[in-house]
Tab-separated table of C-alpha atoms and ligand atoms in Angstrom:
chain	number	residue	atom	x	y	z
A	51	MET	CA	112.229	-7.852	145.035
A	52	LYS	CA	115.950	-8.209	144.605
A	53	THR	CA	115.501	-8.785	140.840
A	54	LEU	CA	113.188	-5.785	140.532
A	55	CYS	CA	115.736	-3.509	142.218
A	56	ALA	CA	118.514	-4.793	139.975
A	57	ALA	CA	116.376	-4.213	136.885
A	58	TRP	CA	115.571	-0.693	138.014
A	59	LEU	CA	119.222	0.085	138.688
A	60	LEU	CA	120.188	-1.229	135.258
A	61	ALA	CA	117.524	0.886	133.560
A	62	ALA	CA	118.568	3.956	135.510
A	63	SER	CA	122.194	3.488	134.534
A	64	VAL	CA	121.571	3.212	130.791
A	65	LEU	CA	118.806	5.791	130.351
A	66	PRO	CA	120.061	9.275	129.472
A	67	VAL	CA	119.679	11.826	132.212
A	68	LEU	CA	117.013	14.236	131.064
A	69	ALA	CA	117.733	17.593	132.673
A	70	ALA	CA	114.801	19.870	133.400
A	71	PRO	CA	114.433	22.618	130.783
A	72	LEU	CA	116.118	25.892	131.658
A	73	PRO	CA	113.573	28.454	132.835
A	74	THR	CA	113.773	31.319	130.360
A	75	LEU	CA	112.035	34.702	130.238
A	76	ILE	CA	111.560	36.847	127.144
A	77	ILE	CA	110.821	40.494	127.942
A	78	ASP	CA	108.930	42.587	125.382
A	79	GLY	CA	106.042	45.054	125.302
A	80	GLN	CA	107.816	48.188	124.099
A	81	ASN	CA	109.984	48.279	121.000
A	82	ASN	CA	110.175	50.296	117.800
A	83	HIS	CA	110.346	46.854	116.156
A	84	ASP	CA	107.539	44.331	115.721
A	85	TRP	CA	107.911	42.545	119.077
A	86	LYS	CA	104.440	41.000	118.747
A	87	ALA	CA	105.730	39.077	115.727
A	88	THR	CA	109.326	38.397	116.789
A	89	THR	CA	108.793	37.154	120.361
A	90	PRO	CA	106.775	34.062	119.265
A	91	VAL	CA	109.453	33.266	116.661
A	92	MET	CA	112.239	33.323	119.250
A	93	LYS	CA	110.115	31.396	121.770
A	94	LYS	CA	109.537	28.672	119.196
A	95	ASP	CA	113.229	28.579	118.219
A	96	LEU	CA	114.323	28.203	121.838
A	97	GLU	CA	111.708	25.581	122.700
A	98	ALA	CA	112.626	23.582	119.576
A	99	THR	CA	115.906	22.654	121.266
A	100	GLY	CA	114.100	21.012	124.184
A	101	LEU	CA	116.498	22.882	126.462
A	102	PHE	CA	114.352	25.834	127.489
A	103	SER	CA	110.945	26.417	129.002
A	104	VAL	CA	110.052	29.903	127.865
A	105	GLU	CA	107.728	32.422	129.495
A	106	VAL	CA	107.068	35.937	128.254
A	107	ALA	CA	106.778	39.081	130.361
A	108	THR	CA	105.112	41.858	128.378
A	109	ALA	CA	105.713	45.268	129.874
A	110	PRO	CA	102.798	47.687	129.677
A	111	GLY	CA	103.075	50.535	127.192
A	112	GLY	CA	103.761	54.143	128.066
A	113	ASN	CA	105.709	55.439	130.996
A	114	GLY	CA	103.076	55.619	133.689
A	115	PRO	CA	102.144	53.784	136.875
A	116	GLU	CA	101.500	50.517	135.003
A	117	LEU	CA	105.110	50.414	133.806
A	118	ALA	CA	106.325	51.485	137.260
A	119	ALA	CA	104.653	48.344	138.631
A	120	PHE	CA	106.356	46.069	136.070
A	121	GLN	CA	108.634	43.812	138.076
A	122	PRO	CA	109.308	40.305	136.750
A	123	ASP	CA	110.701	37.837	139.275
A	124	PHE	CA	114.077	37.537	137.522
A	125	ALA	CA	115.429	35.113	140.115
A	126	LYS	CA	113.019	32.425	138.828
A	127	TYR	CA	114.927	32.235	135.531
A	128	LYS	CA	118.296	30.993	134.332
A	129	VAL	CA	118.274	33.390	131.406
A	130	VAL	CA	116.418	36.507	130.294
A	131	VAL	CA	116.042	37.393	126.598
A	132	MET	CA	115.595	41.110	125.995
A	133	ASN	CA	113.264	42.012	123.146
A	134	TYR	CA	112.511	45.373	124.795
A	135	ASN	CA	113.437	48.829	123.581
A	136	GLY	CA	111.426	51.340	125.536
A	137	ALA	CA	110.828	53.451	128.582
A	138	MET	CA	112.970	53.127	131.683
A	139	TRP	CA	111.906	50.640	134.329
A	140	SER	CA	111.396	51.528	137.995
A	141	ASP	CA	114.446	51.801	140.270
A	142	ALA	CA	113.369	48.628	142.068
A	143	THR	CA	113.139	46.655	138.811
A	144	CYS	CA	116.488	47.984	137.581
A	145	GLN	CA	118.141	47.059	140.872
A	146	ALA	CA	116.627	43.576	140.816
A	147	PHE	CA	117.786	43.085	137.216
A	148	GLU	CA	121.333	44.235	138.025
A	149	ALA	CA	121.470	41.915	141.024
A	150	TYR	CA	120.133	39.031	138.925
A	151	VAL	CA	122.789	39.345	136.193
A	152	ALA	CA	125.652	40.247	138.546
A	153	GLY	CA	124.699	37.242	140.660
A	154	GLY	CA	125.082	34.824	137.764
A	155	GLY	CA	121.882	35.173	135.751
A	156	GLY	CA	122.088	34.867	131.987
A	157	LEU	CA	121.090	37.628	129.585
A	158	VAL	CA	120.541	37.658	125.825
A	159	VAL	CA	120.196	41.045	124.098
A	160	VAL	CA	118.528	40.946	120.679
A	161	HIS	CA	118.912	43.665	118.015
A	162	ALA	CA	117.118	46.871	119.121
A	163	ALA	CA	117.220	45.883	122.798
A	164	ASP	CA	120.645	47.526	122.653
A	165	ASN	CA	118.923	50.847	121.896
A	166	SER	CA	117.283	50.765	125.325
A	167	PHE	CA	118.255	52.434	128.574
A	168	PRO	CA	121.014	54.874	127.432
A	169	LYS	CA	121.320	56.422	130.894
A	170	TRP	CA	121.543	53.146	132.873
A	171	PRO	CA	125.288	52.497	133.423
A	172	ALA	CA	124.884	48.852	134.440
A	173	TYR	CA	122.778	48.068	131.378
A	174	ASN	CA	125.376	49.695	129.125
A	175	ALA	CA	128.027	47.551	130.823
A	176	MET	CA	125.939	44.424	130.240
A	177	ILE	CA	125.444	45.088	126.511
A	178	ALA	CA	129.031	46.403	125.953
A	179	VAL	CA	127.928	48.740	123.151
A	180	GLY	CA	124.607	50.302	122.198
A	181	GLY	CA	123.198	52.924	119.898
A	182	TRP	CA	120.645	55.682	119.390
A	183	SER	CA	118.324	56.960	122.174
A	184	GLY	CA	120.551	59.942	122.997
A	185	ARG	CA	123.852	58.058	123.276
A	186	ASP	CA	126.877	60.216	122.407
A	187	ASP	CA	130.676	60.321	122.569
A	188	THR	CA	130.540	60.033	126.352
A	189	SER	CA	128.854	56.606	126.057
A	190	GLY	CA	132.193	54.894	125.334
A	191	ALA	CA	134.104	53.602	122.325
A	192	TYR	CA	133.296	51.829	119.078
A	193	LEU	CA	133.983	48.086	119.326
A	194	ARG	CA	135.549	46.861	116.077
A	195	TRP	CA	137.926	44.367	114.500
A	196	LYS	CA	141.100	45.833	112.986
A	197	ASP	CA	144.388	44.273	111.919
A	198	GLY	CA	143.423	40.857	113.239
A	199	LYS	CA	142.291	41.934	116.671
A	200	GLN	CA	139.513	43.483	118.703
A	201	VAL	CA	139.929	47.242	119.192
A	202	LEU	CA	138.191	50.064	121.006
A	203	ASP	CA	138.002	53.105	118.769
A	204	THR	CA	137.488	56.333	120.740
A	205	GLN	CA	137.211	58.764	117.819
A	206	PRO	CA	134.163	61.032	118.178
A	207	GLY	CA	131.125	60.560	115.966
A	208	THR	CA	127.740	59.013	115.369
A	209	VAL	CA	126.316	56.539	117.902
A	210	GLY	CA	123.987	53.959	116.396
A	211	HIS	CA	123.417	53.708	112.661
A	212	HIS	CA	122.774	51.252	109.873
A	213	GLY	CA	122.892	51.468	106.105
A	214	ALA	CA	120.374	49.976	103.698
A	215	GLN	CA	119.347	46.400	104.465
A	216	HIS	CA	121.331	43.871	102.462
A	217	PRO	CA	122.698	40.335	102.826
A	218	PHE	CA	126.106	40.235	104.536
A	219	VAL	CA	128.716	37.749	105.692
A	220	LEU	CA	129.284	37.058	109.386
A	221	GLU	CA	132.948	36.343	110.146
A	222	THR	CA	133.774	34.277	113.214
A	223	ARG	CA	136.411	35.967	115.400
A	224	SER	CA	136.413	33.672	118.443
A	225	PRO	CA	136.204	30.163	116.977
A	226	LYS	CA	136.935	28.459	120.306
A	227	HIS	CA	134.185	30.219	122.244
A	228	PRO	CA	131.447	27.687	123.154
A	229	ILE	CA	128.822	29.623	121.148
A	230	MET	CA	130.971	29.577	117.998
A	231	ALA	CA	132.799	26.255	118.265
A	232	GLY	CA	132.122	24.179	115.147
A	233	LEU	CA	130.431	26.974	113.188
A	234	PRO	CA	131.907	27.914	109.802
A	235	GLU	CA	134.436	30.727	109.698
A	236	ASN	CA	132.152	32.710	107.374
A	237	TRP	CA	128.427	32.483	106.681
A	238	LEU	CA	125.965	34.498	104.682
A	239	HIS	CA	123.085	36.191	106.486
A	240	PRO	CA	120.042	37.374	104.461
A	241	ALA	CA	119.009	41.013	104.107
A	242	ASP	CA	119.080	42.653	107.528
A	243	GLU	CA	120.174	45.851	109.199
A	244	LEU	CA	123.913	45.875	109.820
A	245	TYR	CA	124.335	47.967	112.964
A	246	ASP	CA	127.447	50.156	112.899
A	247	PHE	CA	128.879	53.028	114.955
A	248	MET	CA	127.703	51.317	118.160
A	249	ARG	CA	129.385	52.732	121.241
A	250	GLY	CA	129.703	51.762	124.873
A	251	PRO	CA	131.982	50.833	127.786
A	252	ALA	CA	132.818	47.495	126.068
A	253	LYS	CA	134.526	46.065	129.161
A	254	ASN	CA	134.900	42.293	129.600
A	255	ALA	CA	133.569	41.925	126.070
A	256	THR	CA	134.667	39.346	123.498
A	257	ILE	CA	133.789	39.793	119.840
A	258	LEU	CA	132.391	36.495	118.585
A	259	ALA	CA	131.611	37.601	115.023
A	260	THR	CA	131.812	40.714	112.894
A	261	ALA	CA	130.472	41.885	109.552
A	262	PHE	CA	131.981	44.412	107.198
A	263	ALA	CA	129.738	47.474	106.970
A	264	ASP	CA	130.393	48.311	103.335
A	265	THR	CA	130.185	52.013	102.426
A	266	LYS	CA	128.361	51.084	99.231
A	267	PHE	CA	125.328	50.261	101.394
A	268	GLY	CA	125.885	53.390	103.529
A	269	GLY	CA	127.893	51.575	106.205
A	270	SER	CA	130.884	52.669	108.277
A	271	GLY	CA	133.532	50.898	106.196
A	272	GLU	CA	134.556	49.005	109.356
A	273	HIS	CA	134.354	45.412	110.578
A	274	GLU	CA	131.611	45.891	113.161
A	275	ALA	CA	131.046	43.594	116.165
A	276	LEU	CA	127.635	41.961	115.690
A	277	LEU	CA	127.832	38.962	118.048
A	278	ILE	CA	129.427	39.692	121.425
A	279	ALA	CA	129.913	37.778	124.689
A	280	ILE	CA	130.161	39.867	127.844
A	281	ASP	CA	130.869	39.059	131.482
A	282	PHE	CA	128.948	41.152	133.999
A	283	GLY	CA	129.809	40.146	137.557
A	284	LYS	CA	129.087	36.422	137.702
A	285	GLY	CA	126.601	36.702	134.826
A	286	ARG	CA	127.077	35.954	131.152
A	287	VAL	CA	125.594	38.101	128.389
A	288	PHE	CA	125.146	37.155	124.734
A	289	HIS	CA	124.480	40.201	122.536
A	290	THR	CA	123.258	39.617	118.969
A	291	MET	CA	122.693	42.661	116.791
A	292	ILE	CA	121.120	40.793	113.877
A	293	GLY	CA	117.398	39.992	113.659
A	294	HIS	CA	115.591	43.209	112.668
A	295	GLY	CA	112.383	41.307	111.914
A	296	THR	CA	110.855	37.910	111.319
A	297	GLU	CA	112.396	37.568	107.840
A	298	ALA	CA	115.959	38.063	109.105
A	299	MET	CA	115.103	35.709	111.980
A	300	GLN	CA	114.441	32.903	109.477
A	301	CYS	CA	118.215	32.711	108.960
A	302	VAL	CA	119.497	29.424	110.376
A	303	GLY	CA	122.575	31.395	111.471
A	304	PHE	CA	120.390	33.724	113.559
A	305	ILE	CA	118.416	30.786	114.966
A	306	THR	CA	121.494	28.698	115.800
A	307	THR	CA	123.431	31.520	117.449
A	308	LEU	CA	120.304	32.520	119.415
A	309	GLN	CA	119.850	28.933	120.634
A	310	ARG	CA	123.541	28.445	121.445
A	311	GLY	CA	123.987	31.926	122.919
A	312	THR	CA	120.984	31.458	125.190
A	313	GLU	CA	122.287	28.109	126.456
A	314	TRP	CA	125.732	29.608	127.052
A	315	ALA	CA	124.269	32.611	128.908
A	316	ALA	CA	122.222	30.243	131.080
A	317	THR	CA	124.862	27.598	131.812
A	318	GLY	CA	128.284	28.592	130.469
A	319	LYS	CA	128.236	25.595	128.128
A	320	VAL	CA	126.800	24.694	124.740
A	321	THR	CA	125.606	21.131	124.196
A	322	GLN	CA	123.827	21.670	120.862
A	323	PRO	CA	125.268	20.262	117.639
A	324	VAL	CA	125.716	22.515	114.631
A	325	PRO	CA	122.701	21.887	112.346
A	326	ALA	CA	123.273	20.402	108.896
A	327	ASP	CA	121.404	23.291	107.257
A	328	PHE	CA	123.701	25.985	108.682
A	329	PRO	CA	124.370	28.714	106.062
A	330	LYS	CA	127.445	28.602	103.862
A	331	PRO	CA	129.873	31.438	103.070
A	332	ASP	CA	128.040	32.108	99.804
A	333	ALA	CA	124.555	30.729	100.486
A	334	VAL	CA	121.915	31.744	102.988
A	335	SER	CA	119.825	29.098	104.724
A	336	LEU	CA	116.307	29.832	105.928
A	337	ARG	CA	113.753	27.941	108.037
B	441	ZN	ZN1	116.062	47.098	113.301
């Protein structure tokens, strides 16, 4: 008996501690993008890390009583991934979501999810900047990188825009942030929409990476914030503006920052190594 206990203790001390996967919820169901195709891609990417157990909550279409009854149990999850761009949720669901993030829940906002909910102040605070859907000069400032630092640009103008899809370089601006640590300073992303003229309260927001929205593709001519970390109460938000569709989501840079950003939003740390096939400054990498 004594020997058995000793053997068990020895085994327990040398075996790695396998933490339970982080309960994760992807929300979709309404989006002017192909959520039926992109949600399974992101679910697979997250589960491939072994860190997340992913469920999907699909909101009903329209803006009727079915949507009014949509109320995921946010408190069950460590992190929520928003792949939703659609009609406003019920007051009860909005309040529960605010309480969840403010109380320390993680949130990841993907591409057009930052078009959602223009009139919901807390959501705009969570995403820092958003676009389209009736946003205007009163929505806040442009969040950009100028002269080596993050700036809020309050000049009036367009809110939410992108030029023609094209490949572009992501430039790391916060190399010590857990999501970015170890990633190359610059990496090439395949053809995608480069969101520019995005506007919002942009409080407690840190630009992680920008891309230059070249006027030759119809862009703003500014270094636009495309990966952003935001604090909302005790909660952490990772906002990625890339990933228009499944082709752009094949980028190992999209996949890696989604995986790392989701872990950071859930736990405040990133334990994942940088993959060997991460894109280079002049070469995309697809999976
Ligand atoms: Zn798009």
